[in-house]
Amino acid sequence: MQDTVRTITALRGHVFQFSGDPFCDNPAEALTDWSDGLVVTENGRITAVGDAAELIKALPSDAVVHDHSGKFILPGFVDCHVHYPQTEVIASYGAQLIEWLNTYTFPAEAKFGDIDYARRAADVYLQQSFSNGITSASVYCTIHPESVDALFEQAARYNMRIAAGKVMMDRNAPENLRDTAQTGYDQSKALLEKWHGQGRALYSITPRFAPTSTPEQMEATGALWKEHPEALLQTHTSENRQELEWVGELYPEHPDYVGVYEHFGLLGKGCVLGHGIYLNDREKALIHETGTSIAHCPTSNTFIGSGLFDVRGSHFTHDPITVGLATDVGGGSSFSMLTTMRTAYEVAQLQGYSLHPVQAYYLATVGSAKALYQENRIGNIKVGMEADFAIIDPLSTPLIRHRMAYANNVIEQLFIQMILGDDRAIAATYVDGKRVYSQAG
């Protein structure tokens, strides 16, 4: 007789749950924590969360308890905008957006028609994500269907909640990286029908950005999303001033950059626009009205010299915008969501706003989940949600240990982690209730 497979597991440690929205509520009151907490999971779902002394009594005798006492148990980080094929060009010197694409990005992406190469790159990307506590992401592939298959295949090994799509790009790119309006539509549709809803996979229709798509391709993209409204959609907007001028030259008949997407039916719930630094008032109102989201990419915006996103203005207005946090690797300079939060804090400081630590962690979890319209599945530690967790060692380096000795409360402890922490702070990562990374090996 075979042994019964154990499906009930529990994680014990300092558990954090978002019980409110820190941009609407008092930030300190939007976070609930249990210093000795327990999260119980069964078949990849959270079934209980609360005080360990109480919940542990109800565990069946065959439940497996992972003891992370002294460590922080947080929702797995959600990276709502990232380019996995660009991992090999992270930390490339001396270029802003358009030059950066031509010099570094396009040559790297040209390699991804080779499925074996793409699989190796996808594995590197996923391992880097897991070692930084990232458990879900919205990912740009390349124009090659092989690049999409490779990523979804690798993510399926972990039953990871991941959104991804084939880049659609039929002009203003090297010939070996261009599709056509028709092939972009056909290939994207075939990939969507193959992958969307398989396990935890989500398909995201992915026109790169307006300058690299003809009006014909934009029209085909809008038609595809209208046919498959269950899918997500991702693209870029208003990242760079030169880019804005270029869009104006290519699409002079439209009032602004976001207006191009509006015209072709590419705004709405499930659409994530990357960057959004230079939005005018009309665009902001339109994004709010349509339920479109923005991916805030602070390390990329500063590294490539694009500009400073206004996180305060996006939230504290009559027309607030849903904002998530993103690494944007390889334009971004780090896979670490802690580093990304730190840069978001610094960017806000430069604009006269001190981003509260609870707000920063919210952007990296619930905020990004909301941007993807997945907040009922991922981004928080609540009963019924999917069991994805990042375990932070709050004493990961000598400097952090020294600084933590003088912390006055748990909010300050979280702030210390996001300012001084990096991948060394990630003790373990769980996806679908199973450990996929452990710093201990």
JSON list of N, CA, C and O in Angstrom, two decimals, residues 83-131:
[
{"chain": "A", "resi": 83, "resn": "HIS", "atom": "N", "xyz": [11.01, 41.77, -18.67]},
{"chain": "A", "resi": 83, "resn": "HIS", "atom": "CA", "xyz": [11.37, 41.18, -19.96]},
{"chain": "A", "resi": 83, "resn": "HIS", "atom": "C", "xyz": [12.37, 40.06, -19.73]},
{"chain": "A", "resi": 83, "resn": "HIS", "atom": "O", "xyz": [13.58, 40.32, -19.60]},
{"chain": "A", "resi": 84, "resn": "TYR", "atom": "N", "xyz": [11.92, 38.81, -19.70]},
{"chain": "A", "resi": 84, "resn": "TYR", "atom": "CA", "xyz": [12.88, 37.75, -19.37]},
{"chain": "A", "resi": 84, "resn": "TYR", "atom": "C", "xyz": [14.00, 37.59, -20.40]},
{"chain": "A", "resi": 84, "resn": "TYR", "atom": "O", "xyz": [15.14, 37.25, -20.03]},
{"chain": "A", "resi": 85, "resn": "PRO", "atom": "N", "xyz": [13.78, 37.86, -21.71]},
{"chain": "A", "resi": 85, "resn": "PRO", "atom": "CA", "xyz": [14.90, 37.69, -22.65]},
{"chain": "A", "resi": 85, "resn": "PRO", "atom": "C", "xyz": [16.01, 38.73, -22.44]},
{"chain": "A", "resi": 85, "resn": "PRO", "atom": "O", "xyz": [17.10, 38.58, -23.00]},
{"chain": "A", "resi": 86, "resn": "GLN", "atom": "N", "xyz": [15.74, 39.78, -21.68]},
{"chain": "A", "resi": 86, "resn": "GLN", "atom": "CA", "xyz": [16.74, 40.83, -21.49]},
{"chain": "A", "resi": 86, "resn": "GLN", "atom": "C", "xyz": [17.62, 40.57, -20.26]},
{"chain": "A", "resi": 86, "resn": "GLN", "atom": "O", "xyz": [18.46, 41.41, -19.94]},
{"chain": "A", "resi": 87, "resn": "THR", "atom": "N", "xyz": [17.45, 39.43, -19.61]},
{"chain": "A", "resi": 87, "resn": "THR", "atom": "CA", "xyz": [18.28, 39.13, -18.45]},
{"chain": "A", "resi": 87, "resn": "THR", "atom": "C", "xyz": [19.76, 39.20, -18.80]},
{"chain": "A", "resi": 87, "resn": "THR", "atom": "O", "xyz": [20.58, 39.68, -18.01]},
{"chain": "A", "resi": 88, "resn": "GLU", "atom": "N", "xyz": [20.11, 38.79, -20.02]},
{"chain": "A", "resi": 88, "resn": "GLU", "atom": "CA", "xyz": [21.52, 38.76, -20.40]},
{"chain": "A", "resi": 88, "resn": "GLU", "atom": "C", "xyz": [22.08, 40.14, -20.70]},
{"chain": "A", "resi": 88, "resn": "GLU", "atom": "O", "xyz": [23.31, 40.29, -20.85]},
{"chain": "A", "resi": 89, "resn": "VAL", "atom": "N", "xyz": [21.24, 41.17, -20.78]},
{"chain": "A", "resi": 89, "resn": "VAL", "atom": "CA", "xyz": [21.76, 42.52, -21.02]},
{"chain": "A", "resi": 89, "resn": "VAL", "atom": "C", "xyz": [21.50, 43.45, -19.83]},
{"chain": "A", "resi": 89, "resn": "VAL", "atom": "O", "xyz": [21.65, 44.66, -19.94]},
{"chain": "A", "resi": 90, "resn": "ILE", "atom": "N", "xyz": [21.11, 42.89, -18.68]},
{"chain": "A", "resi": 90, "resn": "ILE", "atom": "CA", "xyz": [21.01, 43.71, -17.49]},
{"chain": "A", "resi": 90, "resn": "ILE", "atom": "C", "xyz": [22.38, 44.34, -17.22]},
{"chain": "A", "resi": 90, "resn": "ILE", "atom": "O", "xyz": [23.42, 43.72, -17.49]},
{"chain": "A", "resi": 91, "resn": "ALA", "atom": "N", "xyz": [22.39, 45.58, -16.73]},
{"chain": "A", "resi": 91, "resn": "ALA", "atom": "CA", "xyz": [23.64, 46.29, -16.44]},
{"chain": "A", "resi": 91, "resn": "ALA", "atom": "C", "xyz": [24.43, 46.59, -17.70]},
{"chain": "A", "resi": 91, "resn": "ALA", "atom": "O", "xyz": [25.65, 46.41, -17.76]},
{"chain": "A", "resi": 92, "resn": "SER", "atom": "N", "xyz": [23.73, 47.06, -18.75]},
{"chain": "A", "resi": 92, "resn": "SER", "atom": "CA", "xyz": [24.41, 47.49, -19.97]},
{"chain": "A", "resi": 92, "resn": "SER", "atom": "C", "xyz": [24.59, 49.00, -19.94]},
{"chain": "A", "resi": 92, "resn": "SER", "atom": "O", "xyz": [23.67, 49.75, -19.61]},
{"chain": "A", "resi": 93, "resn": "TYR", "atom": "N", "xyz": [25.75, 49.45, -20.35]},
{"chain": "A", "resi": 93, "resn": "TYR", "atom": "CA", "xyz": [26.20, 50.82, -20.08]},
{"chain": "A", "resi": 93, "resn": "TYR", "atom": "C", "xyz": [25.72, 51.85, -21.11]},
{"chain": "A", "resi": 93, "resn": "TYR", "atom": "O", "xyz": [25.70, 51.60, -22.31]},
{"chain": "A", "resi": 94, "resn": "GLY", "atom": "N", "xyz": [25.36, 53.01, -20.62]},
{"chain": "A", "resi": 94, "resn": "GLY", "atom": "CA", "xyz": [25.43, 54.25, -21.35]},
{"chain": "A", "resi": 94, "resn": "GLY", "atom": "C", "xyz": [24.42, 54.54, -22.42]},
{"chain": "A", "resi": 94, "resn": "GLY", "atom": "O", "xyz": [24.76, 55.18, -23.40]},
{"chain": "A", "resi": 95, "resn": "ALA", "atom": "N", "xyz": [23.17, 54.11, -22.27]},
{"chain": "A", "resi": 95, "resn": "ALA", "atom": "CA", "xyz": [22.18, 54.39, -23.31]},
{"chain": "A", "resi": 95, "resn": "ALA", "atom": "C", "xyz": [20.83, 54.70, -22.69]},
{"chain": "A", "resi": 95, "resn": "ALA", "atom": "O", "xyz": [20.49, 54.17, -21.64]},
{"chain": "A", "resi": 96, "resn": "GLN", "atom": "N", "xyz": [20.09, 55.58, -23.34]},
{"chain": "A", "resi": 96, "resn": "GLN", "atom": "CA", "xyz": [18.70, 55.80, -22.97]},
{"chain": "A", "resi": 96, "resn": "GLN", "atom": "C", "xyz": [17.81, 54.96, -23.87]},
{"chain": "A", "resi": 96, "resn": "GLN", "atom": "O", "xyz": [18.30, 54.18, -24.68]},
{"chain": "A", "resi": 97, "resn": "LEU", "atom": "N", "xyz": [16.50, 55.10, -23.72]},
{"chain": "A", "resi": 97, "resn": "LEU", "atom": "CA", "xyz": [15.56, 54.09, -24.20]},
{"chain": "A", "resi": 97, "resn": "LEU", "atom": "C", "xyz": [15.77, 53.62, -25.63]},
{"chain": "A", "resi": 97, "resn": "LEU", "atom": "O", "xyz": [16.00, 52.44, -25.88]},
{"chain": "A", "resi": 98, "resn": "ILE", "atom": "N", "xyz": [15.68, 54.52, -26.60]},
{"chain": "A", "resi": 98, "resn": "ILE", "atom": "CA", "xyz": [15.69, 54.09, -28.00]},
{"chain": "A", "resi": 98, "resn": "ILE", "atom": "C", "xyz": [17.05, 53.48, -28.37]},
{"chain": "A", "resi": 98, "resn": "ILE", "atom": "O", "xyz": [17.12, 52.41, -28.99]},
{"chain": "A", "resi": 99, "resn": "GLU", "atom": "N", "xyz": [18.12, 54.14, -27.96]},
{"chain": "A", "resi": 99, "resn": "GLU", "atom": "CA", "xyz": [19.46, 53.60, -28.23]},
{"chain": "A", "resi": 99, "resn": "GLU", "atom": "C", "xyz": [19.66, 52.28, -27.49]},
{"chain": "A", "resi": 99, "resn": "GLU", "atom": "O", "xyz": [20.29, 51.35, -28.01]},
{"chain": "A", "resi": 100, "resn": "TRP", "atom": "N", "xyz": [19.12, 52.21, -26.28]},
{"chain": "A", "resi": 100, "resn": "TRP", "atom": "CA", "xyz": [19.27, 50.99, -25.47]},
{"chain": "A", "resi": 100, "resn": "TRP", "atom": "C", "xyz": [18.60, 49.80, -26.17]},
{"chain": "A", "resi": 100, "resn": "TRP", "atom": "O", "xyz": [19.15, 48.71, -26.21]},
{"chain": "A", "resi": 101, "resn": "LEU", "atom": "N", "xyz": [17.41, 50.03, -26.72]},
{"chain": "A", "resi": 101, "resn": "LEU", "atom": "CA", "xyz": [16.73, 48.97, -27.45]},
{"chain": "A", "resi": 101, "resn": "LEU", "atom": "C", "xyz": [17.56, 48.50, -28.64]},
{"chain": "A", "resi": 101, "resn": "LEU", "atom": "O", "xyz": [17.75, 47.30, -28.85]},
{"chain": "A", "resi": 102, "resn": "ASN", "atom": "N", "xyz": [18.05, 49.44, -29.42]},
{"chain": "A", "resi": 102, "resn": "ASN", "atom": "CA", "xyz": [18.77, 49.08, -30.64]},
{"chain": "A", "resi": 102, "resn": "ASN", "atom": "C", "xyz": [20.13, 48.46, -30.35]},
{"chain": "A", "resi": 102, "resn": "ASN", "atom": "O", "xyz": [20.57, 47.55, -31.06]},
{"chain": "A", "resi": 103, "resn": "THR", "atom": "N", "xyz": [20.80, 48.95, -29.31]},
{"chain": "A", "resi": 103, "resn": "THR", "atom": "CA", "xyz": [22.17, 48.50, -29.02]},
{"chain": "A", "resi": 103, "resn": "THR", "atom": "C", "xyz": [22.20, 47.18, -28.27]},
{"chain": "A", "resi": 103, "resn": "THR", "atom": "O", "xyz": [23.03, 46.31, -28.55]},
{"chain": "A", "resi": 104, "resn": "TYR", "atom": "N", "xyz": [21.30, 47.03, -27.30]},
{"chain": "A", "resi": 104, "resn": "TYR", "atom": "CA", "xyz": [21.37, 45.89, -26.40]},
{"chain": "A", "resi": 104, "resn": "TYR", "atom": "C", "xyz": [20.19, 44.93, -26.53]},
{"chain": "A", "resi": 104, "resn": "TYR", "atom": "O", "xyz": [20.37, 43.71, -26.67]},
{"chain": "A", "resi": 105, "resn": "THR", "atom": "N", "xyz": [18.99, 45.47, -26.50]},
{"chain": "A", "resi": 105, "resn": "THR", "atom": "CA", "xyz": [17.81, 44.62, -26.40]},
{"chain": "A", "resi": 105, "resn": "THR", "atom": "C", "xyz": [17.57, 43.79, -27.66]},
{"chain": "A", "resi": 105, "resn": "THR", "atom": "O", "xyz": [17.41, 42.56, -27.58]},
{"chain": "A", "resi": 106, "resn": "PHE", "atom": "N", "xyz": [17.53, 44.45, -28.81]},
{"chain": "A", "resi": 106, "resn": "PHE", "atom": "CA", "xyz": [17.17, 43.72, -30.02]},
{"chain": "A", "resi": 106, "resn": "PHE", "atom": "C", "xyz": [18.17, 42.62, -30.37]},
{"chain": "A", "resi": 106, "resn": "PHE", "atom": "O", "xyz": [17.76, 41.50, -30.74]},
{"chain": "A", "resi": 107, "resn": "PRO", "atom": "N", "xyz": [19.49, 42.84, -30.27]},
{"chain": "A", "resi": 107, "resn": "PRO", "atom": "CA", "xyz": [20.40, 41.72, -30.53]},
{"chain": "A", "resi": 107, "resn": "PRO", "atom": "C", "xyz": [20.20, 40.54, -29.57]},
{"chain": "A", "resi": 107, "resn": "PRO", "atom": "O", "xyz": [20.31, 39.38, -29.99]},
{"chain": "A", "resi": 108, "resn": "ALA", "atom": "N", "xyz": [19.90, 40.83, -28.32]},
{"chain": "A", "resi": 108, "resn": "ALA", "atom": "CA", "xyz": [19.66, 39.73, -27.36]},
{"chain": "A", "resi": 108, "resn": "ALA", "atom": "C", "xyz": [18.39, 38.98, -27.73]},
{"chain": "A", "resi": 108, "resn": "ALA", "atom": "O", "xyz": [18.36, 37.73, -27.71]},
{"chain": "A", "resi": 109, "resn": "GLU", "atom": "N", "xyz": [17.33, 39.69, -28.07]},
{"chain": "A", "resi": 109, "resn": "GLU", "atom": "CA", "xyz": [16.05, 39.05, -28.34]},
{"chain": "A", "resi": 109, "resn": "GLU", "atom": "C", "xyz": [16.08, 38.22, -29.62]},
{"chain": "A", "resi": 109, "resn": "GLU", "atom": "O", "xyz": [15.29, 37.29, -29.78]},
{"chain": "A", "resi": 110, "resn": "ALA", "atom": "N", "xyz": [16.99, 38.54, -30.53]},
{"chain": "A", "resi": 110, "resn": "ALA", "atom": "CA", "xyz": [17.06, 37.81, -31.80]},
{"chain": "A", "resi": 110, "resn": "ALA", "atom": "C", "xyz": [17.40, 36.34, -31.61]},
{"chain": "A", "resi": 110, "resn": "ALA", "atom": "O", "xyz": [17.17, 35.52, -32.51]},
{"chain": "A", "resi": 111, "resn": "LYS", "atom": "N", "xyz": [17.95, 35.97, -30.46]},
{"chain": "A", "resi": 111, "resn": "LYS", "atom": "CA", "xyz": [18.40, 34.60, -30.22]},
{"chain": "A", "resi": 111, "resn": "LYS", "atom": "C", "xyz": [17.27, 33.66, -29.81]},
{"chain": "A", "resi": 111, "resn": "LYS", "atom": "O", "xyz": [17.47, 32.45, -29.73]},
{"chain": "A", "resi": 112, "resn": "PHE", "atom": "N", "xyz": [16.08, 34.21, -29.55]},
{"chain": "A", "resi": 112, "resn": "PHE", "atom": "CA", "xyz": [15.06, 33.42, -28.87]},
{"chain": "A", "resi": 112, "resn": "PHE", "atom": "C", "xyz": [14.15, 32.61, -29.80]},
{"chain": "A", "resi": 112, "resn": "PHE", "atom": "O", "xyz": [13.17, 32.02, -29.35]},
{"chain": "A", "resi": 113, "resn": "GLY", "atom": "N", "xyz": [14.50, 32.52, -31.08]},
{"chain": "A", "resi": 113, "resn": "GLY", "atom": "CA", "xyz": [13.84, 31.57, -31.94]},
{"chain": "A", "resi": 113, "resn": "GLY", "atom": "C", "xyz": [14.32, 30.14, -31.71]},
{"chain": "A", "resi": 113, "resn": "GLY", "atom": "O", "xyz": [13.70, 29.18, -32.17]},
{"chain": "A", "resi": 114, "resn": "ASP", "atom": "N", "xyz": [15.42, 30.01, -30.98]},
{"chain": "A", "resi": 114, "resn": "ASP", "atom": "CA", "xyz": [15.99, 28.70, -30.62]},
{"chain": "A", "resi": 114, "resn": "ASP", "atom": "C", "xyz": [15.34, 28.26, -29.32]},
{"chain": "A", "resi": 114, "resn": "ASP", "atom": "O", "xyz": [15.59, 28.84, -28.26]},
{"chain": "A", "resi": 115, "resn": "ILE", "atom": "N", "xyz": [14.51, 27.24, -29.37]},
{"chain": "A", "resi": 115, "resn": "ILE", "atom": "CA", "xyz": [13.73, 26.83, -28.20]},
{"chain": "A", "resi": 115, "resn": "ILE", "atom": "C", "xyz": [14.62, 26.39, -27.05]},
{"chain": "A", "resi": 115, "resn": "ILE", "atom": "O", "xyz": [14.33, 26.67, -25.88]},
{"chain": "A", "resi": 116, "resn": "ASP", "atom": "N", "xyz": [15.74, 25.71, -27.36]},
{"chain": "A", "resi": 116, "resn": "ASP", "atom": "CA", "xyz": [16.63, 25.28, -26.28]},
{"chain": "A", "resi": 116, "resn": "ASP", "atom": "C", "xyz": [17.29, 26.47, -25.60]},
{"chain": "A", "resi": 116, "resn": "ASP", "atom": "O", "xyz": [17.43, 26.51, -24.37]},
{"chain": "A", "resi": 117, "resn": "TYR", "atom": "N", "xyz": [17.71, 27.42, -26.39]},
{"chain": "A", "resi": 117, "resn": "TYR", "atom": "CA", "xyz": [18.29, 28.65, -25.84]},
{"chain": "A", "resi": 117, "resn": "TYR", "atom": "C", "xyz": [17.25, 29.37, -24.96]},
{"chain": "A", "resi": 117, "resn": "TYR", "atom": "O", "xyz": [17.56, 29.82, -23.85]},
{"chain": "A", "resi": 118, "resn": "ALA", "atom": "N", "xyz": [16.03, 29.46, -25.46]},
{"chain": "A", "resi": 118, "resn": "ALA", "atom": "CA", "xyz": [14.96, 30.13, -24.72]},
{"chain": "A", "resi": 118, "resn": "ALA", "atom": "C", "xyz": [14.65, 29.41, -23.42]},
{"chain": "A", "resi": 118, "resn": "ALA", "atom": "O", "xyz": [14.40, 30.06, -22.39]},
{"chain": "A", "resi": 119, "resn": "ARG", "atom": "N", "xyz": [14.67, 28.08, -23.44]},
{"chain": "A", "resi": 119, "resn": "ARG", "atom": "CA", "xyz": [14.41, 27.33, -22.20]},
{"chain": "A", "resi": 119, "resn": "ARG", "atom": "C", "xyz": [15.48, 27.60, -21.15]},
{"chain": "A", "resi": 119, "resn": "ARG", "atom": "O", "xyz": [15.18, 27.78, -19.97]},
{"chain": "A", "resi": 120, "resn": "ARG", "atom": "N", "xyz": [16.74, 27.65, -21.60]},
{"chain": "A", "resi": 120, "resn": "ARG", "atom": "CA", "xyz": [17.82, 27.93, -20.64]},
{"chain": "A", "resi": 120, "resn": "ARG", "atom": "C", "xyz": [17.67, 29.33, -20.07]},
{"chain": "A", "resi": 120, "resn": "ARG", "atom": "O", "xyz": [17.83, 29.55, -18.86]},
{"chain": "A", "resi": 121, "resn": "ALA", "atom": "N", "xyz": [17.34, 30.29, -20.92]},
{"chain": "A", "resi": 121, "resn": "ALA", "atom": "CA", "xyz": [17.16, 31.66, -20.45]},
{"chain": "A", "resi": 121, "resn": "ALA", "atom": "C", "xyz": [15.97, 31.77, -19.51]},
{"chain": "A", "resi": 121, "resn": "ALA", "atom": "O", "xyz": [16.01, 32.50, -18.51]},
{"chain": "A", "resi": 122, "resn": "ALA", "atom": "N", "xyz": [14.89, 31.06, -19.82]},
{"chain": "A", "resi": 122, "resn": "ALA", "atom": "CA", "xyz": [13.71, 31.08, -18.96]},
{"chain": "A", "resi": 122, "resn": "ALA", "atom": "C", "xyz": [14.03, 30.50, -17.59]},
{"chain": "A", "resi": 122, "resn": "ALA", "atom": "O", "xyz": [13.56, 31.01, -16.57]},
{"chain": "A", "resi": 123, "resn": "ASP", "atom": "N", "xyz": [14.83, 29.45, -17.55]},
{"chain": "A", "resi": 123, "resn": "ASP", "atom": "CA", "xyz": [15.20, 28.85, -16.27]},
{"chain": "A", "resi": 123, "resn": "ASP", "atom": "C", "xyz": [16.04, 29.82, -15.44]},
{"chain": "A", "resi": 123, "resn": "ASP", "atom": "O", "xyz": [15.82, 29.97, -14.24]},
{"chain": "A", "resi": 124, "resn": "VAL", "atom": "N", "xyz": [17.00, 30.49, -16.08]},
{"chain": "A", "resi": 124, "resn": "VAL", "atom": "CA", "xyz": [17.80, 31.50, -15.36]},
{"chain": "A", "resi": 124, "resn": "VAL", "atom": "C", "xyz": [16.89, 32.58, -14.80]},
{"chain": "A", "resi": 124, "resn": "VAL", "atom": "O", "xyz": [17.01, 32.98, -13.63]},
{"chain": "A", "resi": 125, "resn": "TYR", "atom": "N", "xyz": [15.98, 33.06, -15.62]},
{"chain": "A", "resi": 125, "resn": "TYR", "atom": "CA", "xyz": [15.05, 34.11, -15.18]},
{"chain": "A", "resi": 125, "resn": "TYR", "atom": "C", "xyz": [14.22, 33.65, -13.98]},
{"chain": "A", "resi": 125, "resn": "TYR", "atom": "O", "xyz": [14.09, 34.38, -12.98]},
{"chain": "A", "resi": 126, "resn": "LEU", "atom": "N", "xyz": [13.65, 32.46, -14.05]},
{"chain": "A", "resi": 126, "resn": "LEU", "atom": "CA", "xyz": [12.81, 31.98, -12.95]},
{"chain": "A", "resi": 126, "resn": "LEU", "atom": "C", "xyz": [13.62, 31.79, -11.67]},
{"chain": "A", "resi": 126, "resn": "LEU", "atom": "O", "xyz": [13.15, 32.15, -10.58]},
{"chain": "A", "resi": 127, "resn": "GLN", "atom": "N", "xyz": [14.82, 31.26, -11.78]},
{"chain": "A", "resi": 127, "resn": "GLN", "atom": "CA", "xyz": [15.64, 31.06, -10.59]},
{"chain": "A", "resi": 127, "resn": "GLN", "atom": "C", "xyz": [16.01, 32.39, -9.95]},
{"chain": "A", "resi": 127, "resn": "GLN", "atom": "O", "xyz": [16.04, 32.52, -8.72]},
{"chain": "A", "resi": 128, "resn": "GLN", "atom": "N", "xyz": [16.31, 33.39, -10.78]},
{"chain": "A", "resi": 128, "resn": "GLN", "atom": "CA", "xyz": [16.59, 34.71, -10.23]},
{"chain": "A", "resi": 128, "resn": "GLN", "atom": "C", "xyz": [15.35, 35.30, -9.55]},
{"chain": "A", "resi": 128, "resn": "GLN", "atom": "O", "xyz": [15.45, 35.93, -8.49]},
{"chain": "A", "resi": 129, "resn": "SER", "atom": "N", "xyz": [14.20, 35.09, -10.14]},
{"chain": "A", "resi": 129, "resn": "SER", "atom": "CA", "xyz": [12.96, 35.59, -9.53]},
{"chain": "A", "resi": 129, "resn": "SER", "atom": "C", "xyz": [12.73, 34.91, -8.18]},
{"chain": "A", "resi": 129, "resn": "SER", "atom": "O", "xyz": [12.46, 35.59, -7.17]},
{"chain": "A", "resi": 130, "resn": "PHE", "atom": "N", "xyz": [12.82, 33.60, -8.14]},
{"chain": "A", "resi": 130, "resn": "PHE", "atom": "CA", "xyz": [12.57, 32.88, -6.89]},
{"chain": "A", "resi": 130, "resn": "PHE", "atom": "C", "xyz": [13.57, 33.27, -5.81]},
{"chain": "A", "resi": 130, "resn": "PHE", "atom": "O", "xyz": [13.20, 33.40, -4.64]},
{"chain": "A", "resi": 131, "resn": "SER", "atom": "N", "xyz": [14.82, 33.47, -6.17]},
{"chain": "A", "resi": 131, "resn": "SER", "atom": "CA", "xyz": [15.81, 33.83, -5.16]},
{"chain": "A", "resi": 131, "resn": "SER", "atom": "C", "xyz": [15.63, 35.24, -4.65]},
{"chain": "A", "resi": 131, "resn": "SER", "atom": "O", "xyz": [16.28, 35.65, -3.68]}
]
